[in-house]
Coordinates of C-alpha atoms in Angstrom, one line a residue:
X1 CA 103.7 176.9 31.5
X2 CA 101.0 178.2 28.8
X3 CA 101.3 177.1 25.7
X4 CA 99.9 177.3 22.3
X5 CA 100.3 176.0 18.8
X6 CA 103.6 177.9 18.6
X7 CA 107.7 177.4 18.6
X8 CA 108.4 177.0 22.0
X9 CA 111.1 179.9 21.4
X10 CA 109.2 182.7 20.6
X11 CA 112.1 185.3 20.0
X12 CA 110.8 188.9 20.8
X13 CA 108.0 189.0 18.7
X14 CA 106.9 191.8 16.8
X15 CA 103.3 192.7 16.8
X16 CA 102.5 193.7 13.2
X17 CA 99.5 194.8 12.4
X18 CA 96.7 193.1 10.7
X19 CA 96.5 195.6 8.1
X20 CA 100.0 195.5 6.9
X21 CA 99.9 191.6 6.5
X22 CA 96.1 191.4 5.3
X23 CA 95.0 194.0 3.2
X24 CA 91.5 192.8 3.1
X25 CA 91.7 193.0 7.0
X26 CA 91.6 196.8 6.8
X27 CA 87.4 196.4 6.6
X28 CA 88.1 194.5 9.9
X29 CA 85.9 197.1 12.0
X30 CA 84.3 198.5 9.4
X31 CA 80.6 198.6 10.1
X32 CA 81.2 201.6 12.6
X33 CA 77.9 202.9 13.7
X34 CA 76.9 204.4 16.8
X35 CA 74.2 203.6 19.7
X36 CA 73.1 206.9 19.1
X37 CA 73.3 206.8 15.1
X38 CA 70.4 206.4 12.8
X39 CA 69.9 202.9 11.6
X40 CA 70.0 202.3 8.2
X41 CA 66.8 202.8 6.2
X42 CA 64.7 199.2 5.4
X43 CA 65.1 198.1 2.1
X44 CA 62.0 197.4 -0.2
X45 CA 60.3 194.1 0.0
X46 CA 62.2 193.6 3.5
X47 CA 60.8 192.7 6.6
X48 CA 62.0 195.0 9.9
X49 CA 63.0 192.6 11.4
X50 CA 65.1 191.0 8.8
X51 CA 67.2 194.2 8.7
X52 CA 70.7 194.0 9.6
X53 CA 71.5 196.1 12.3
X54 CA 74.6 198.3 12.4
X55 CA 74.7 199.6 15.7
X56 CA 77.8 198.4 17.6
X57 CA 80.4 201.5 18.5
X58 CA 83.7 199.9 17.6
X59 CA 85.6 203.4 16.3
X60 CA 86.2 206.7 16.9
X61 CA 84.9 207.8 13.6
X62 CA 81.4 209.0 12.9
X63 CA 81.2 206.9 9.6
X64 CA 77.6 205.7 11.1
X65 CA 76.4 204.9 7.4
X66 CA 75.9 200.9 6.5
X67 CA 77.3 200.0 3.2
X68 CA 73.5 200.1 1.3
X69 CA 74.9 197.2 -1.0
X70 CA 75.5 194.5 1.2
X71 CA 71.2 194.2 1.4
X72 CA 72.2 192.8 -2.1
X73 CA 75.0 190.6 -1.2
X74 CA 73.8 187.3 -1.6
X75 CA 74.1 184.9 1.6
X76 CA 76.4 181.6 1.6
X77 CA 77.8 179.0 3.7
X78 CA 81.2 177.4 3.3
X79 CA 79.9 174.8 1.7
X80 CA 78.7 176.8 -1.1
X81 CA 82.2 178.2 -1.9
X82 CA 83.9 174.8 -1.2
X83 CA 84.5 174.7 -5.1
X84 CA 85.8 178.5 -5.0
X85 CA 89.4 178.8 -5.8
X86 CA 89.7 182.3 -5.1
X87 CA 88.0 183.9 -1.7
X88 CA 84.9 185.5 -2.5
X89 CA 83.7 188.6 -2.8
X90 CA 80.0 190.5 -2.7
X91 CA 78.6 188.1 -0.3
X92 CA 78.0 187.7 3.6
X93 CA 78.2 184.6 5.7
X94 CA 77.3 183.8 9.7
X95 CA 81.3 184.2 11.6
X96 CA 81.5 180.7 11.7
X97 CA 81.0 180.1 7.6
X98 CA 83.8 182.7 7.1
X99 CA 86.3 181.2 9.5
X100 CA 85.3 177.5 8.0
X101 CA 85.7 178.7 4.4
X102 CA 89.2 180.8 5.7
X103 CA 90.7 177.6 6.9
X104 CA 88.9 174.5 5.5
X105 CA 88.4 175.6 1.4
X106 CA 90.2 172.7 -0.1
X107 CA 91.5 175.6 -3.1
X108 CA 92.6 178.8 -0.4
X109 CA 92.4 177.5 3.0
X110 CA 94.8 177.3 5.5
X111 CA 95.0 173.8 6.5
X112 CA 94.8 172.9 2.3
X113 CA 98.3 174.3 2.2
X114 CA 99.9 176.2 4.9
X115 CA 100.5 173.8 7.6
X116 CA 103.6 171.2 8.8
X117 CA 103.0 169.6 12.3
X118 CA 106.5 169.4 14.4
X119 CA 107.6 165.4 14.9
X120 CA 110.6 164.8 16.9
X121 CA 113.6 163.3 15.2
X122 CA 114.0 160.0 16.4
X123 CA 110.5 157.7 15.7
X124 CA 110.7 156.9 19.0
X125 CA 110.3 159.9 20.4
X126 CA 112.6 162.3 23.0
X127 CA 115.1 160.6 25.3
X128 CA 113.9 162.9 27.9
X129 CA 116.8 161.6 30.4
X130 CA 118.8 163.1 28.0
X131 CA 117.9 166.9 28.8
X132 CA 119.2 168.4 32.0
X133 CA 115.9 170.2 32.8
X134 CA 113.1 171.7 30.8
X135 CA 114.7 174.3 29.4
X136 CA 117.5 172.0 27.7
X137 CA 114.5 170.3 26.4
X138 CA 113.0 173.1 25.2
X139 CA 116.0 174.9 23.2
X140 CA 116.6 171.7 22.0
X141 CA 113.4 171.6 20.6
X142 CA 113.3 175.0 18.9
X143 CA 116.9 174.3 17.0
X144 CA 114.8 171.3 15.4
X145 CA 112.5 173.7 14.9
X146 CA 113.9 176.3 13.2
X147 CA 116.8 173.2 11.4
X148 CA 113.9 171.5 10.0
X149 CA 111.4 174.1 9.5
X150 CA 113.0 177.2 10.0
X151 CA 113.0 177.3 5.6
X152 CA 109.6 176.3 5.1
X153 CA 108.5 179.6 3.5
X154 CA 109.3 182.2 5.3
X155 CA 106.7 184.6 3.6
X156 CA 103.0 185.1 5.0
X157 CA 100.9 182.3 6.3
X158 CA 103.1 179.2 6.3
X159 CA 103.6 178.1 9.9
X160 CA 104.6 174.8 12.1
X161 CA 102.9 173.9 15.0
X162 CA 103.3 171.2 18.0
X163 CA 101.1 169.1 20.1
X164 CA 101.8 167.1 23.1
X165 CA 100.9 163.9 21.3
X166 CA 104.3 165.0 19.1
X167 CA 106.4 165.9 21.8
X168 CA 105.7 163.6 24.8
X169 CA 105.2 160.7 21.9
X170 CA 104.5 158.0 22.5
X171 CA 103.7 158.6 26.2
X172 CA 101.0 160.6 26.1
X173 CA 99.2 158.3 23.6
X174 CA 99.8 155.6 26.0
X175 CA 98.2 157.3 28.8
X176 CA 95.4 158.3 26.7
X177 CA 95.2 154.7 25.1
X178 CA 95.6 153.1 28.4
X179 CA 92.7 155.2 29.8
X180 CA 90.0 153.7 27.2
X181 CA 91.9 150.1 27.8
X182 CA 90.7 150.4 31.1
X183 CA 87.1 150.9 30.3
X184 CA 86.8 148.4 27.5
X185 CA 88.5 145.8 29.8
X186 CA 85.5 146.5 32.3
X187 CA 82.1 146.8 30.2
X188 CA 83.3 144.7 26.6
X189 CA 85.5 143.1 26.5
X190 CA 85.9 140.3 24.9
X191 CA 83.5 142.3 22.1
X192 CA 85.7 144.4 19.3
X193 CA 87.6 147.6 20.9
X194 CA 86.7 150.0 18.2
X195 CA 88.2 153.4 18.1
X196 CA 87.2 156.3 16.1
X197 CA 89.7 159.1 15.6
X198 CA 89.1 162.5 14.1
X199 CA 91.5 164.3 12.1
X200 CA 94.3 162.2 13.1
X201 CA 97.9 164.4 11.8
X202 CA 100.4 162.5 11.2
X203 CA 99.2 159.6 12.6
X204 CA 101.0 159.7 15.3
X205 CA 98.5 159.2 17.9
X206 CA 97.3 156.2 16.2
X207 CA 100.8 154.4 15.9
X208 CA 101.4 155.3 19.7
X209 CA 98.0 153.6 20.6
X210 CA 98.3 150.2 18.5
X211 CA 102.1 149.6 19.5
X212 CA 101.3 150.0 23.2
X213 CA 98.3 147.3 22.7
X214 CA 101.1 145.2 20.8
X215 CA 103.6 145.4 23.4
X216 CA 100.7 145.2 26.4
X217 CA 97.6 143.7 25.2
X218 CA 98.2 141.5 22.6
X219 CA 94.8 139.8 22.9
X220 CA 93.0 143.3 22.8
X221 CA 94.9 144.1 19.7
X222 CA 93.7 141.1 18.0
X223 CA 89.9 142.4 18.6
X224 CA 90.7 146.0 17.9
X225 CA 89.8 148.0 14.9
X226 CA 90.8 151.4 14.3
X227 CA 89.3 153.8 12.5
X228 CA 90.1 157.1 11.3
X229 CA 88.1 160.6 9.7
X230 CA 90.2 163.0 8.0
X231 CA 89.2 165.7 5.8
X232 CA 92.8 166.7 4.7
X233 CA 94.0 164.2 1.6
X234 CA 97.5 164.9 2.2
X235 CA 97.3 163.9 5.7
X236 CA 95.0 160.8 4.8
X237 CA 98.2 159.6 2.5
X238 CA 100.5 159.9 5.4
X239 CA 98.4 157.8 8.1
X240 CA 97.9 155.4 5.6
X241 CA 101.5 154.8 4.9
X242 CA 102.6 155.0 8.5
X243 CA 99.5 152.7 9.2
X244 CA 101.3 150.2 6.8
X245 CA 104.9 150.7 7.7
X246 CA 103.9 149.6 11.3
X247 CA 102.4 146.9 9.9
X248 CA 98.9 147.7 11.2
X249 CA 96.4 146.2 9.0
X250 CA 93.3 147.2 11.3
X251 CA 93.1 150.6 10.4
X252 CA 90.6 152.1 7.9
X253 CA 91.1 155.7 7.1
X254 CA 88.4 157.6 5.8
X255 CA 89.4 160.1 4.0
X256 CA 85.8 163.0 4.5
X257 CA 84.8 165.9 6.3
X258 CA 83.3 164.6 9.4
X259 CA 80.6 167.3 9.0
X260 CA 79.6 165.2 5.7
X261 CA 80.4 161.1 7.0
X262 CA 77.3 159.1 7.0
X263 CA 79.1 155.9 8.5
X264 CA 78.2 154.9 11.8
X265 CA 77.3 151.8 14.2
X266 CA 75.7 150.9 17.4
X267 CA 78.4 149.1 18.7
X268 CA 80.0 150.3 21.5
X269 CA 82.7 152.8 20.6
X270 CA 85.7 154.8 21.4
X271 CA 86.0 158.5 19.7
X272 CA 89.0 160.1 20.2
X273 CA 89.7 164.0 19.1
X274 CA 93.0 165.4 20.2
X275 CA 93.6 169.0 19.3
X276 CA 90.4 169.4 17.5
X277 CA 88.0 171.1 19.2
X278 CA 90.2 174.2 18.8
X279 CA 89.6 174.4 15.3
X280 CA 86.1 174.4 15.2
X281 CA 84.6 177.2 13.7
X282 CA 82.5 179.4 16.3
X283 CA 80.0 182.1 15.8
X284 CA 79.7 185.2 17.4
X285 CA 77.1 187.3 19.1
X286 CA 76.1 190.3 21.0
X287 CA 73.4 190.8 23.3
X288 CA 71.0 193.8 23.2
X289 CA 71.9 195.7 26.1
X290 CA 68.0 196.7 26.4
X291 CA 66.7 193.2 26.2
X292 CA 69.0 191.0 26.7
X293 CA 68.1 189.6 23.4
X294 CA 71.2 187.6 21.3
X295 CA 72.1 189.5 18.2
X296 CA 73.9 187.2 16.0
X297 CA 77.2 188.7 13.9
X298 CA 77.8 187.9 10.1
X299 CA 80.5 188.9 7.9
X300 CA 80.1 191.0 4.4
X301 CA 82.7 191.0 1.9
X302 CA 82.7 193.8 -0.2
X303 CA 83.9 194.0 -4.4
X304 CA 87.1 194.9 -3.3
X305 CA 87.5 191.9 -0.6
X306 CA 87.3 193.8 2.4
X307 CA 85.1 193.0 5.4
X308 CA 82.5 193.8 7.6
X309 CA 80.4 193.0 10.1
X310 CA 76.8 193.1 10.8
X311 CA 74.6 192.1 13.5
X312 CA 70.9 190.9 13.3
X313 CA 68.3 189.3 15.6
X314 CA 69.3 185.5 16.2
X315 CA 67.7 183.3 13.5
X316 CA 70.4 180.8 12.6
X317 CA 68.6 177.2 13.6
X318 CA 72.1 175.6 14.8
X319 CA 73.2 178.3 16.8
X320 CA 69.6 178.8 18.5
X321 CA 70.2 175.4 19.2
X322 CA 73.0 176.4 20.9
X323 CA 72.1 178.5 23.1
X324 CA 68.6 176.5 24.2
X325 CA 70.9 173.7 25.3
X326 CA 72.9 176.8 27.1
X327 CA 69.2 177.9 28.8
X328 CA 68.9 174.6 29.8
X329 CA 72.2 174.7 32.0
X330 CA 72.4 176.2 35.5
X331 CA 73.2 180.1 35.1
X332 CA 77.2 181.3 35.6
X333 CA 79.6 182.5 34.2
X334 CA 79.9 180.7 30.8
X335 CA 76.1 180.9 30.1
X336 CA 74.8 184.3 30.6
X337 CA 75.7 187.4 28.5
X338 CA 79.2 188.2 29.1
X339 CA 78.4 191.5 31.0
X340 CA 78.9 192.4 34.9
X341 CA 77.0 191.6 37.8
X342 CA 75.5 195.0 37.4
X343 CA 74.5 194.8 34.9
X344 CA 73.2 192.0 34.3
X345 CA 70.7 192.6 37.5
X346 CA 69.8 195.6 36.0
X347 CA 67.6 196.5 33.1
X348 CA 67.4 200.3 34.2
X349 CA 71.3 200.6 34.4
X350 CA 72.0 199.1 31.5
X351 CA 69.3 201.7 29.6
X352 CA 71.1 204.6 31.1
X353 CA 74.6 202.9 29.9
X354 CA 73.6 202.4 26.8
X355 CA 72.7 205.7 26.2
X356 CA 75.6 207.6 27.4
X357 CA 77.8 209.2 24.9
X358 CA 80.1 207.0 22.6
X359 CA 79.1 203.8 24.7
X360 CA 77.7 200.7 23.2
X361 CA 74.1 199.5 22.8
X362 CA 75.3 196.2 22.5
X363 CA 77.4 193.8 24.8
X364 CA 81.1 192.6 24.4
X365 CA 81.5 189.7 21.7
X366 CA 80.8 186.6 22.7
X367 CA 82.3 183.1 20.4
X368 CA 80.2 180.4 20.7
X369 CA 81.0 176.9 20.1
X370 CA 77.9 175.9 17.4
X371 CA 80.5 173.3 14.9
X372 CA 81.7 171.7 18.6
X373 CA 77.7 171.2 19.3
X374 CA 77.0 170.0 15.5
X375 CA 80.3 167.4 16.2
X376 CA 78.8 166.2 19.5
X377 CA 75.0 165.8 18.0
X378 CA 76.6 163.7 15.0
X379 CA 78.1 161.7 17.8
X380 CA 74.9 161.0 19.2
X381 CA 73.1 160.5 15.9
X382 CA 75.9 158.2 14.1
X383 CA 77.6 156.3 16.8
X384 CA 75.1 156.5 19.7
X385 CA 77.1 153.6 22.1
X386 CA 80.3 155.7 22.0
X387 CA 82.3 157.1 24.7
X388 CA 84.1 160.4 23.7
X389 CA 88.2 161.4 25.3
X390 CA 88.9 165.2 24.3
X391 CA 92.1 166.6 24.5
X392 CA 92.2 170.5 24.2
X393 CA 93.5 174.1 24.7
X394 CA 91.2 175.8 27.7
X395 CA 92.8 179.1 27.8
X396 CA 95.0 180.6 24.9
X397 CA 97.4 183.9 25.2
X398 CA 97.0 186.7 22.8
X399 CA 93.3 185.7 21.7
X400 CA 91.1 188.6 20.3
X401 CA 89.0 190.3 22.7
X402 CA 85.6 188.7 23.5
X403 CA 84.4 185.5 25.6
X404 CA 86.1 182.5 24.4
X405 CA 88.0 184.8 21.8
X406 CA 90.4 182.9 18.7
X407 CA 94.3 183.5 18.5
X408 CA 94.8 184.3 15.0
X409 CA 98.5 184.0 13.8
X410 CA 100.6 183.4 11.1
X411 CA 104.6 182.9 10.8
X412 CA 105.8 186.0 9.3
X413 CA 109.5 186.5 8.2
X414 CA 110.3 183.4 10.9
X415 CA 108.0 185.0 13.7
X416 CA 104.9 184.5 14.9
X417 CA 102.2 187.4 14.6
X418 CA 99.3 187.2 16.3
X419 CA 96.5 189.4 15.4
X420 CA 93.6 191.2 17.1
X421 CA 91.0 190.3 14.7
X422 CA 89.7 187.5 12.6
X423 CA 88.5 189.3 10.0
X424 CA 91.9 188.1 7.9
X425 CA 92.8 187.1 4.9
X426 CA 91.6 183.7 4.2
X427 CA 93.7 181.1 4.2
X428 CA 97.0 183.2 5.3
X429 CA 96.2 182.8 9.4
X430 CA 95.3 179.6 11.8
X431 CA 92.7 180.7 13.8
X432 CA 91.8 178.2 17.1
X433 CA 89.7 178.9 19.9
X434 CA 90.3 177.5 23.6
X435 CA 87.7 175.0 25.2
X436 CA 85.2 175.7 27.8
X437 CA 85.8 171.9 29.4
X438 CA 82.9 172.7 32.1
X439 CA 80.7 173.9 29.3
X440 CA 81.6 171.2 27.0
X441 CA 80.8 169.2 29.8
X442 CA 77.3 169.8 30.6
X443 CA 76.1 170.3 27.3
X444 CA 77.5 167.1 26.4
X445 CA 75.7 165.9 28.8
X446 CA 72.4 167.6 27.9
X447 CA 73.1 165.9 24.1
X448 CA 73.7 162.8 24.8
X449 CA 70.0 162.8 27.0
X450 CA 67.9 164.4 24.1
X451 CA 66.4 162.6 21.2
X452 CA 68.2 162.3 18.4
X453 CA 67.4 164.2 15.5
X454 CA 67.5 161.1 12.9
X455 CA 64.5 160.2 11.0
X456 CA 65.4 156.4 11.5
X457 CA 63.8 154.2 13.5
X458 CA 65.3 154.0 17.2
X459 CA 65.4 150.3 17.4
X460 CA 67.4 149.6 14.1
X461 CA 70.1 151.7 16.3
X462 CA 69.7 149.7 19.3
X463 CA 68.8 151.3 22.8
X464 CA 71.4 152.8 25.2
X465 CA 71.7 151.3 28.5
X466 CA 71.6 154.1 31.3
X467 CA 75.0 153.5 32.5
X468 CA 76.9 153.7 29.4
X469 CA 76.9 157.1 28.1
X470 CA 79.3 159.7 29.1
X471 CA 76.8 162.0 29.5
X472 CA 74.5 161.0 32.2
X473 CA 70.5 162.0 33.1
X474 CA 70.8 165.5 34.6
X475 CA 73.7 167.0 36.1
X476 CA 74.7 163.6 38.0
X477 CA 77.4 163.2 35.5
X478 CA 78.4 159.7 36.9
X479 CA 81.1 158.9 34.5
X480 CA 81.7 161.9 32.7
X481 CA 85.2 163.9 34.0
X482 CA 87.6 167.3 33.1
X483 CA 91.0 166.7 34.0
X484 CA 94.3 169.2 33.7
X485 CA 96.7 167.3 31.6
X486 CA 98.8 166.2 34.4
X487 CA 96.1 164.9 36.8
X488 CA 95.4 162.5 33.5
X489 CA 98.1 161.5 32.7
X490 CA 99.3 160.6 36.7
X491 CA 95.7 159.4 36.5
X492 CA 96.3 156.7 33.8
X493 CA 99.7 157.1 32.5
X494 CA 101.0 156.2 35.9
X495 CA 104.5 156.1 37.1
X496 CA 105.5 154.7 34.1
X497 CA 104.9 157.9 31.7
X498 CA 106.0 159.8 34.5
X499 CA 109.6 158.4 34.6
X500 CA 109.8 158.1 31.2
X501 CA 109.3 162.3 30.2
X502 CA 111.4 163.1 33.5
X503 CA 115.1 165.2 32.8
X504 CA 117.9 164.9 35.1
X505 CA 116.8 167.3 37.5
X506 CA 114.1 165.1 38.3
X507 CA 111.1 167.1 36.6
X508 CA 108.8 165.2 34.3
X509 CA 108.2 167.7 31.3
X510 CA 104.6 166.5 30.3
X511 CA 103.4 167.4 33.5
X512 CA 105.1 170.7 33.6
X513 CA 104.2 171.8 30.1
X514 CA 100.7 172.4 28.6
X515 CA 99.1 173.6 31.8
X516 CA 96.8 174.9 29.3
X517 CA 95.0 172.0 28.1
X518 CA 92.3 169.8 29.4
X519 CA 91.0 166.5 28.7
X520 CA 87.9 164.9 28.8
X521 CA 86.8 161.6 29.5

C-alpha cells in the first residue's frame, strides 16, 4: 500500500485547480515561448550567454514574448528573504531557492505555521492486537484524525500529516535504534554511542530510541549522547520538554538550520534523518535537445506576485556539482537526460524532433536533489567518522510531471488537494519529493571518497580508516545498503516488532504499509 504524507482516508477527493486556491499560481506556465519563436532580444551590457532563454513549449498560446522586465529583476536566494515577512515580488531565484523560501521562511513558510504531525493517542503507541485487520486499523486511525485534527483550520494550507515513526511507535524506532546498536556494539563500543538527529518532530523518534536502550542496554545508555538539529523553534520547545518528561538528561537540542550548524566532531557518529530527505528543496533542469547541454530553470516573480519560469545555460556552482558527481556514476536510468532510448542515441533525430511543429526544443523537467547533496557534503565536512540511516518516501502518487517530480498539496475545506505545479503560493502548500535510494546511494558513496571541501587542516579532524565509512572506494559499497521498509525492519526489528504491529488476522501492519519508503544504512 502507497502512501504519502496524507490521512489515510482520503474521501473522494476533489481535484481543484491551482489557480482557484493560488492566485499567484496562474503565472505557473507562464513563460510560453516556442521552439520555433524568436528569442528574446539581449539586453545592453549583457553577455549572450548570460541571457535567459525562453524557449520551452508548455501552452497552446502563441504568447512567445519574454516579460522584458525580469532582465531587471534582481537575483536572491532564500536566504536573502529569510527576514521577508511577506513573499516577494520583482525578483527571480534558482527552483530550489523558491521552494526553500515557500516552505522554510520563518515569517510565510509552510512548516513556520501550517503544519501538526499525527501522534497516536495513547503515549505508548497502537495496541495493534486490538484491530481486526488493517483496515480496522486504518479507520480507526482517520476518526482520530479527523476528532483531533479534523478543526484545525479548515481554510487553505493547514494540513496534518503522519509518519511511520508515529504510527508503528515505538517499534519502528526500536528497529531503527536497534540497527545502529548493532554496529556500535561491533566497532566502539565501550567509546560514547553518539547520535545525531535531524529535524526531529515531535521527538518521538528520539524517546523511542533512548527507552529501548533503558529497557535493553542499560550500559549503552549510560555512554550515549543524543543530539539533535532542528530549525523549527516550536518543535525545538517540544523535544525539549518531552526530552525532560522522560527524564532523558543526555540530549542537547540545537535549535539551527542544519544548512547554517558549524558544530561538528571526529568521533565516530550516528546521523539519523527520518522523513527528511523529502523536504529538501531540488532544482530543476532541461536538457537541450540539440546538445545535450543542461539548461537550468529559475523562477521570476512579477509586481503583481505571479510566476514564471526561465531557463539558462547551467552556471549554478552546487548544482554543477551535482551533476559532475552524476557523470562520475555509471550511466542509467537516473543519470542521463530523462529522454528515450532514441533519442538519446540520436543527435539527428532529436534535431528533426525538435523542429517539428509545436514540439519542444527542450527535454522533460528533470528535479534534482542539489540541498540532499549540500546535506551529505556537510556530513562529510562536519562529522567525517559518521555513519548515516535514511528513512524516506521513493515513489510518491500524484507528483507533478517530470523525473523525480514534488506532490504539492494542501488541506482544503477537510480535503487534500494536490496540485500539478509548484509554482504555488508560498507558504500555503507542502511540497516533498520522493528519494532516488540507488542514486542516493552511489553518490553517497562518491562524497564520502572525495576531499572535503574545508579549509582546515585534515589531521586536526583525524583520518578515516577504510572500513568505516558508509560509503566505500568505488562502487564496492561493502557496508553501504537500500532496504524496503519491511526487509528492515524483519532485518533488525526481528520477530519481536513483527508480533508486536500484528492485528488479529495475523498481518503485521508496518510491513504491509509504506511500501513506499526506503531506508538506508
Amino acid at each position: 500500500m502507497t502512501f504519502s504524507r496524507r490521512a489515510l482516508r482520503v474521501a473522494a477527493r476533489a481535484r481543484i485547480p491551482a489557480p482557484t486556491i493560488a492566485p499567484a499560481a496562474r503565472a505557473a506556465i507562464a513563460v510560453r515561448a516556442y521552439a520555433s519563436a524568436p528569442k528574446p532580444p539581449t539586453p545592453k551590457g549583457k553577455d549572450k550567454k548570460d541571457t535567459p532563454v525562453y524557449n520551452f513549449n508548455t501552452s497552446l498560446t502563441f504568447d512567445a514574448v519574454a516579460d522584458p522586465e525580469v532582465a531587471k529583476y534582481r537575483k536572491v536566494t532564500a536566504a536573502d528573504l529569510a527576514n521577508y515577512r511577506e513573499p516577494p515580488t520583482r525578483v527571480k531565484m534558482l527552483v530550489r531557492d523558491f521552494i526553500d523560501d515557500s516552505l522554510y521562511n520563518p515569517h510565510y513558510g509552510y512548516f513556520s505555521k501550517n503544519v501538526s504531525i499525527f501522534t497516536p493517542p495513547d503515549e505508548k503507541g497502537y495496541d495493534f492486537r486490538s484491530f481486526r485487520d488493517q483496515n480496522e486499523f486504518q479507520e480507526r486511525v482517520a476518526e482520530r484524525y479527523e476528532s483531533e485534527y479534523g478543526a484545525v483550520g479548515s481554510g487553505l494550507g493547514r494540513q496534518v500529516w503522519h509518519t511511520p515513526t508515529e504510527l508503528f511507535k515505538p517499534h519502528y524506532a526500536r528497529a531503527l535504534t536497534a540497527a545502529m546498536v548493532g554496529q556500535y556494539k561491533l566497532n566502539h563500543y565501550p567509546q560514547d554511542f553518539v547520535i545525531y538527529e535531524v529535524g526531529a518532530g515531535n521527538g518521538t523518534f528520539m524517546v523511542d530510541a533512548l527507552t529501548y536502550l533503558k529497557e535493553e542496554y542499560p550500559e549503552i545508555l549510560a555512554r550515549t549522547k543524543y543530539r539533535i538539529i532542528e530549525i523549527s523553534g516550536a518543535l525545538a520547545k517540544i523535544q525539549k520538554a518531552r526530552a525532560a518528561a522522560a527524564g532523558f538528561d543526555n540530549v542537547e537540542v540545537v535549535n539551527e538550520d542544519i544548512f547554517k550548524w558549524s558544530g561538528g566532531s571526529s568521533e565516530p557518529c550516528y546521523v539519523v534523518a527520518c522523513e527528511v530527505f523529502d523536504n529538501f528543496s531540488h532544482d530543476m533542469i532541461r536538457y537541450d535537445l540539440a546538445t545535450l547541454e543542461p539548461m537550468q530553470a529559475s523562477v521570476a516573480i512579477d509586481a503583481s506576485g505571479d510566476f514564471s519560469v526561465y531557463y539558462e545555460p547551467l552556471h549554478d556552482p552546487l548544482l554543477r556539482r551535482v551533476l559532475a558527481y552524476r557523470r562520475l556514476l555509471p550511466p542509467s536510468s537516473s543519470t542521463q537526460p530523462p529522454l528515450s532510448r532514441p533519442l538519446l542515441a540520436s543527435s539527428t533525430l532529436r534535431k528533426v524532433y525538435s523542429q517539428i511543429p509545436f514540439a519542444p526544443n527542450l527535454s522533460p523537467p528533470e528535479f534534482v536533489p542539489t540541498k540532499a547533496v549540500a546535506f551529505l557534503e556537510r556530513l562529510r565536512d562536519q562529522l567525517p567518522n559518521h555513519r548515516l540511516l535514511v528513512a524516506d518516501f521513493d515513489t510518491l502518487p500524484d507528483a507533478v510531471p517530470g523525473r523525480n517530480g514534488p506532490v504539492v498539496q494542501t488541506r482544503y475545506g477537510g480535503t487534500m488537494v494536490p496540485c500539478e505545479t509548484f509554482l504555488v503560493k508560498q507558504g500555503y502548500f507542502d511540497i516533498f519529493f520522493p528519494t532516488d535510494f540507488e542514486l542516493l546511494r552511489d553518490t553517497y558513496s562518491l562524497i564520502m571518497n572525495s576531499p572535503s571541501r574545508r579549509a582546515s587542516d585534515e589531521g586536526k579532524r583525524g583520518r578515516l580508516s577504510n572500513d568505516f565509512f558508509t560509503g566505500v572506494r568505488g562502487f564496492r559499497r561493502r557496508a553501504i545498503n537500500v532496504y524496503s521498509q519491511a526487509e528492515f525492519v524483519m532485518k533488525y526489528g526481528g520477530r519481536e516488532a513483527i508480533k508486536a504491529t500484528t492485528t488479529r488476522d495475523g498481518m503485521s501492519v508496518m510491513l504491509n504499509m509504506y511500501h513506499n519508503t526506503k531506508v538506508l544504512f
